[in-house]
């Protein structure tokens, strides 16, 4: 059975996801101000459909990186202890994602001792998302403060550099400690059957498969480099299997498993990138800090008939421009926004972005970030097994085209569930990659109109 392998959110990465974010033919990191070399390298220096994507192991870190990070935080009094006294800060309340990111970094060493992870967002009260800026702290179990030692108690607010402060919201995370059995697919609607091969066209939401995994086509894109090839974007863990030399993609299935058409071979793929290159700043004090950037670009093969490609999304229609997350924008520009997705397993689902820049640490002391934490509406899961790679789009009540903001890479099936409401059981959640930053990294443009496709 084909399965889209999803890495764990809280804990060690699976074997086939040990590759890190580096570009084809590159063995070094590149500052944001420079254009990294993204051309694929194959025999003879040319990419061919039979060549594998180059996903390289991390080279030795550049000298001075850890020192640069230490210097960056030296003015933040990084060894300061949290003030656990329940007092109201007198400074300015945080209002942007950058404010929250800075406050969290200021206290990251201490927060790491008390939690399974943290995130940026708003407080949740009685299961309702408020507009109160907060650092969200994930713990295994919430108990009355009577049963905690003084050093175990989290403050009600955290103050960062310059007196900027925010609330602290403690949320239970039912941490499994190991990957659980992935929920089985239970949706078989006309939409889903069409996405799995019953439609005459393919596009965002359609099933794509490699030799051993299936997932979802995220978006139709065009390369900014070389011949400006048209292709599609999905997760790296869907498209790249390190056990196979040729990273080829098919719809709906590869020939050895059923009927299918060859779409193309992976040209660029990425798994992780350092936080300073992704966010433009150091987002934490840990010198080993990476953001999950799970993406792969597959240009359509010359043999594939691109007249079978559609940029309209089933049940959504034409998409708007990419929504680019600005860290200096108000928190509500992203947190609390309603989103939709169309995936090959669960079809059309709706959800709410509950948090941004989710942070967690593995047992080896490496800090990881994932951009979005999404909870499905009406207690429904936002994604199921096989939805990896699905495009996440923001929606508004006013009549505007949905604006793509991310792609799904994992969720509840990886590690655990969130308990957001007292008296209710834990809820499913989904994690996603910031689409704007991923497109920049892979040097791609999103195609949203038939005119642009032609």
Short mmCIF file of N, CA and C in Angstrom, two decimals, residues 79-172:
data_model
loop_
_atom_site.label_atom_id
_atom_site.label_comp_id
_atom_site.label_asym_id
_atom_site.label_seq_id
_atom_site.Cartn_x
_atom_site.Cartn_y
_atom_site.Cartn_z
N UNK A 79 20.79 34.83 29.48
CA UNK A 79 20.84 33.96 30.65
C UNK A 79 19.88 34.38 31.75
N UNK A 80 19.06 35.38 31.47
CA UNK A 80 18.12 35.86 32.48
C UNK A 80 17.06 34.81 32.77
N UNK A 81 16.68 34.71 34.02
CA UNK A 81 15.62 33.78 34.40
C UNK A 81 14.27 34.44 34.21
N UNK A 82 13.24 33.63 33.98
CA UNK A 82 11.89 34.17 33.85
C UNK A 82 11.40 34.67 35.19
N UNK A 83 10.62 35.72 35.14
CA UNK A 83 9.99 36.25 36.33
C UNK A 83 8.66 35.52 36.49
N UNK A 84 8.57 34.63 37.49
CA UNK A 84 7.35 33.84 37.68
C UNK A 84 6.34 34.54 38.57
N UNK A 85 6.64 35.76 39.00
CA UNK A 85 5.67 36.51 39.80
C UNK A 85 4.51 36.95 38.91
N UNK A 86 3.30 36.84 39.41
CA UNK A 86 2.11 37.18 38.64
C UNK A 86 1.89 38.69 38.67
N UNK A 87 2.66 39.42 37.88
CA UNK A 87 2.53 40.86 37.82
C UNK A 87 2.23 41.30 36.40
N UNK A 88 1.63 42.44 36.28
CA UNK A 88 1.28 42.98 34.97
C UNK A 88 2.44 43.82 34.45
N UNK A 89 3.02 43.47 33.30
CA UNK A 89 4.12 44.26 32.75
C UNK A 89 3.65 45.67 32.44
N UNK A 90 4.59 46.60 32.47
CA UNK A 90 4.24 48.01 32.28
C UNK A 90 4.60 48.52 30.89
N UNK A 91 5.29 47.70 30.09
CA UNK A 91 5.71 48.14 28.77
C UNK A 91 4.63 48.01 27.71
N UNK A 92 5.07 47.96 26.46
CA UNK A 92 4.15 47.86 25.34
C UNK A 92 3.79 46.41 25.06
N UNK A 93 2.52 46.15 24.80
CA UNK A 93 2.08 44.79 24.50
C UNK A 93 2.48 44.41 23.07
N UNK A 94 2.92 43.17 22.89
CA UNK A 94 3.33 42.68 21.57
C UNK A 94 2.17 42.81 20.59
N UNK A 95 2.51 43.14 19.34
CA UNK A 95 1.47 43.30 18.33
C UNK A 95 1.82 42.62 17.01
N UNK A 96 3.09 42.24 16.83
CA UNK A 96 3.50 41.60 15.57
C UNK A 96 4.08 40.22 15.83
N UNK A 97 4.18 39.42 14.78
CA UNK A 97 4.82 38.11 14.90
C UNK A 97 6.27 38.25 15.33
N UNK A 98 6.94 39.30 14.84
CA UNK A 98 8.33 39.54 15.22
C UNK A 98 8.47 39.84 16.70
N UNK A 99 7.51 40.60 17.26
CA UNK A 99 7.52 40.86 18.71
C UNK A 99 7.49 39.55 19.48
N UNK A 100 6.56 38.67 19.11
CA UNK A 100 6.43 37.39 19.81
C UNK A 100 7.65 36.51 19.62
N UNK A 101 8.21 36.51 18.41
CA UNK A 101 9.39 35.70 18.13
C UNK A 101 10.57 36.16 18.97
N UNK A 102 10.70 37.48 19.14
CA UNK A 102 11.80 38.03 19.93
C UNK A 102 11.64 37.72 21.40
N UNK A 103 10.41 37.84 21.92
CA UNK A 103 10.14 37.53 23.33
C UNK A 103 10.44 36.06 23.60
N UNK A 104 9.99 35.19 22.70
CA UNK A 104 10.24 33.76 22.89
C UNK A 104 11.73 33.46 22.87
N UNK A 105 12.46 34.07 21.94
CA UNK A 105 13.90 33.85 21.88
C UNK A 105 14.58 34.31 23.17
N UNK A 106 14.12 35.42 23.72
CA UNK A 106 14.65 35.97 24.97
C UNK A 106 14.58 34.93 26.09
N UNK A 107 13.48 34.14 26.12
CA UNK A 107 13.26 33.18 27.20
C UNK A 107 13.39 31.73 26.75
N UNK A 108 13.98 31.49 25.58
CA UNK A 108 13.94 30.15 24.99
C UNK A 108 14.61 29.09 25.84
N UNK A 109 15.71 29.43 26.52
CA UNK A 109 16.41 28.43 27.32
C UNK A 109 15.53 27.91 28.45
N UNK A 110 14.82 28.81 29.09
CA UNK A 110 13.97 28.41 30.21
C UNK A 110 12.73 27.70 29.71
N UNK A 111 12.11 28.22 28.65
CA UNK A 111 10.91 27.59 28.11
C UNK A 111 11.18 26.16 27.67
N UNK A 112 12.38 25.92 27.18
CA UNK A 112 12.73 24.58 26.73
C UNK A 112 12.71 23.58 27.87
N UNK A 113 13.02 24.05 29.09
CA UNK A 113 13.04 23.15 30.24
C UNK A 113 11.64 22.76 30.69
N UNK A 114 10.65 23.62 30.41
CA UNK A 114 9.32 23.41 30.94
C UNK A 114 8.33 22.83 29.95
N UNK A 115 8.69 22.70 28.68
CA UNK A 115 7.65 22.40 27.69
C UNK A 115 8.10 21.40 26.64
N UNK A 116 7.11 20.93 25.87
CA UNK A 116 7.37 20.07 24.72
C UNK A 116 7.60 20.91 23.47
N UNK A 117 7.28 22.18 23.54
CA UNK A 117 7.43 23.08 22.41
C UNK A 117 6.65 24.36 22.63
N UNK A 118 6.81 25.32 21.75
CA UNK A 118 6.12 26.60 21.86
C UNK A 118 5.67 27.05 20.47
N UNK A 119 4.83 28.09 20.44
CA UNK A 119 4.36 28.65 19.18
C UNK A 119 3.96 30.10 19.40
N UNK A 120 3.75 30.82 18.30
CA UNK A 120 3.33 32.22 18.35
C UNK A 120 1.86 32.32 17.97
N UNK A 121 1.10 33.10 18.75
CA UNK A 121 -0.32 33.24 18.39
C UNK A 121 -1.11 34.05 19.38
N UNK A 122 -2.35 33.64 19.59
CA UNK A 122 -3.26 34.28 20.54
C UNK A 122 -3.67 33.28 21.60
N UNK A 123 -4.13 33.78 22.73
CA UNK A 123 -4.66 32.92 23.79
C UNK A 123 -5.93 32.24 23.32
N UNK A 124 -6.13 31.00 23.77
CA UNK A 124 -7.40 30.29 23.56
C UNK A 124 -8.09 30.15 24.90
N UNK A 125 -9.33 30.64 24.97
CA UNK A 125 -10.09 30.55 26.21
C UNK A 125 -11.39 29.81 25.94
N UNK A 126 -11.65 28.76 26.72
CA UNK A 126 -12.85 27.95 26.56
C UNK A 126 -13.00 27.45 25.13
N UNK A 127 -11.87 27.18 24.48
CA UNK A 127 -11.89 26.67 23.12
C UNK A 127 -12.08 27.72 22.06
N UNK A 128 -12.13 29.00 22.46
CA UNK A 128 -12.33 30.09 21.50
C UNK A 128 -11.04 30.90 21.40
N UNK A 129 -10.60 31.15 20.18
CA UNK A 129 -9.40 31.94 19.96
C UNK A 129 -9.69 33.40 20.22
N UNK A 130 -8.94 34.01 21.13
CA UNK A 130 -9.12 35.43 21.45
C UNK A 130 -8.18 36.27 20.58
N UNK A 131 -8.13 37.58 20.87
CA UNK A 131 -7.18 38.46 20.17
C UNK A 131 -6.08 38.92 21.11
N UNK A 132 -5.78 38.11 22.13
CA UNK A 132 -4.74 38.43 23.11
C UNK A 132 -3.43 37.80 22.67
N UNK A 133 -2.41 38.58 22.28
CA UNK A 133 -1.13 38.02 21.83
C UNK A 133 -0.50 37.15 22.91
N UNK A 134 0.03 36.00 22.49
CA UNK A 134 0.57 35.07 23.48
C UNK A 134 1.66 34.18 22.89
N UNK A 135 2.56 33.77 23.79
CA UNK A 135 3.45 32.65 23.50
C UNK A 135 2.71 31.40 23.96
N UNK A 136 2.46 30.47 23.05
CA UNK A 136 1.74 29.24 23.38
C UNK A 136 2.77 28.20 23.81
N UNK A 137 2.58 27.65 24.99
CA UNK A 137 3.52 26.67 25.55
C UNK A 137 2.82 25.32 25.62
N UNK A 138 3.40 24.31 24.98
CA UNK A 138 2.81 22.98 24.97
C UNK A 138 3.39 22.14 26.10
N UNK A 139 2.51 21.55 26.90
CA UNK A 139 2.93 20.69 28.01
C UNK A 139 2.17 19.37 27.92
N UNK A 140 2.72 18.34 28.56
CA UNK A 140 2.08 17.03 28.52
C UNK A 140 0.79 17.01 29.34
N UNK A 141 0.74 17.79 30.43
CA UNK A 141 -0.43 17.77 31.30
C UNK A 141 -0.52 19.07 32.06
N UNK A 142 -1.71 19.68 32.07
CA UNK A 142 -1.94 20.88 32.88
C UNK A 142 -2.50 20.47 34.23
N UNK A 143 -1.91 21.00 35.29
CA UNK A 143 -2.38 20.69 36.64
C UNK A 143 -2.49 21.99 37.43
N UNK A 144 -3.17 21.94 38.55
CA UNK A 144 -3.31 23.10 39.42
C UNK A 144 -1.93 23.50 39.95
N UNK A 145 -1.72 24.81 40.08
CA UNK A 145 -0.41 25.29 40.53
C UNK A 145 -0.01 24.76 41.90
N UNK A 146 -1.00 24.29 42.67
CA UNK A 146 -0.71 23.73 43.99
C UNK A 146 0.23 22.53 43.89
N UNK A 147 0.18 21.82 42.77
CA UNK A 147 0.97 20.61 42.61
C UNK A 147 2.30 20.86 41.89
N UNK A 148 2.63 22.13 41.71
CA UNK A 148 3.88 22.47 41.05
C UNK A 148 4.84 23.16 42.02
N UNK A 149 6.11 22.89 41.82
CA UNK A 149 7.12 23.64 42.56
C UNK A 149 7.19 25.05 41.98
N UNK A 150 7.73 25.97 42.75
CA UNK A 150 7.84 27.36 42.27
C UNK A 150 8.61 27.43 40.95
N UNK A 151 9.66 26.62 40.82
CA UNK A 151 10.48 26.68 39.61
C UNK A 151 9.78 26.05 38.41
N UNK A 152 8.66 25.33 38.65
CA UNK A 152 7.94 24.70 37.56
C UNK A 152 6.78 25.55 37.04
N UNK A 153 6.48 26.62 37.72
CA UNK A 153 5.33 27.44 37.34
C UNK A 153 5.69 28.43 36.25
N UNK A 154 4.88 28.45 35.22
CA UNK A 154 5.06 29.42 34.15
C UNK A 154 4.36 30.72 34.51
N UNK A 155 4.93 31.85 34.16
CA UNK A 155 4.29 33.13 34.45
C UNK A 155 3.07 33.33 33.55
N UNK A 156 2.22 34.27 33.91
CA UNK A 156 1.05 34.58 33.08
C UNK A 156 1.43 35.48 31.91
N UNK A 157 2.63 36.10 31.99
CA UNK A 157 3.10 36.98 30.91
C UNK A 157 4.61 36.90 30.83
N UNK A 158 5.15 37.20 29.65
CA UNK A 158 6.58 37.23 29.44
C UNK A 158 6.97 38.59 28.88
N UNK A 159 8.09 39.12 29.39
CA UNK A 159 8.57 40.43 28.94
C UNK A 159 9.88 40.25 28.19
N UNK A 160 9.97 40.90 27.06
CA UNK A 160 11.16 40.79 26.23
C UNK A 160 11.98 42.06 26.23
N UNK A 161 12.93 42.19 25.30
CA UNK A 161 13.78 43.38 25.21
C UNK A 161 12.93 44.63 25.00
N UNK A 162 13.35 45.70 25.67
CA UNK A 162 12.63 46.97 25.52
C UNK A 162 11.31 47.01 26.24
N UNK A 163 11.01 45.99 27.06
CA UNK A 163 9.77 46.00 27.82
C UNK A 163 8.56 45.49 27.06
N UNK A 164 8.73 45.05 25.81
CA UNK A 164 7.60 44.50 25.05
C UNK A 164 7.20 43.17 25.68
N UNK A 165 5.90 42.96 25.89
CA UNK A 165 5.45 41.78 26.61
C UNK A 165 4.25 41.12 25.93
N UNK A 166 3.98 39.88 26.38
CA UNK A 166 2.81 39.16 25.88
C UNK A 166 2.35 38.17 26.94
N UNK A 167 1.13 37.65 26.77
CA UNK A 167 0.61 36.63 27.66
C UNK A 167 1.27 35.28 27.38
N UNK A 168 1.11 34.36 28.33
CA UNK A 168 1.53 32.98 28.15
C UNK A 168 0.28 32.10 28.17
N UNK A 169 0.13 31.25 27.18
CA UNK A 169 -1.02 30.35 27.11
C UNK A 169 -0.52 28.92 27.13
N UNK A 170 -0.86 28.17 28.17
CA UNK A 170 -0.41 26.80 28.32
C UNK A 170 -1.45 25.86 27.72
N UNK A 171 -1.01 25.01 26.79
CA UNK A 171 -1.91 24.10 26.07
C UNK A 171 -1.39 22.67 26.21
N UNK A 172 -2.31 21.74 26.48
CA UNK A 172 -1.92 20.34 26.59
C UNK A 172 -1.64 19.75 25.21
#
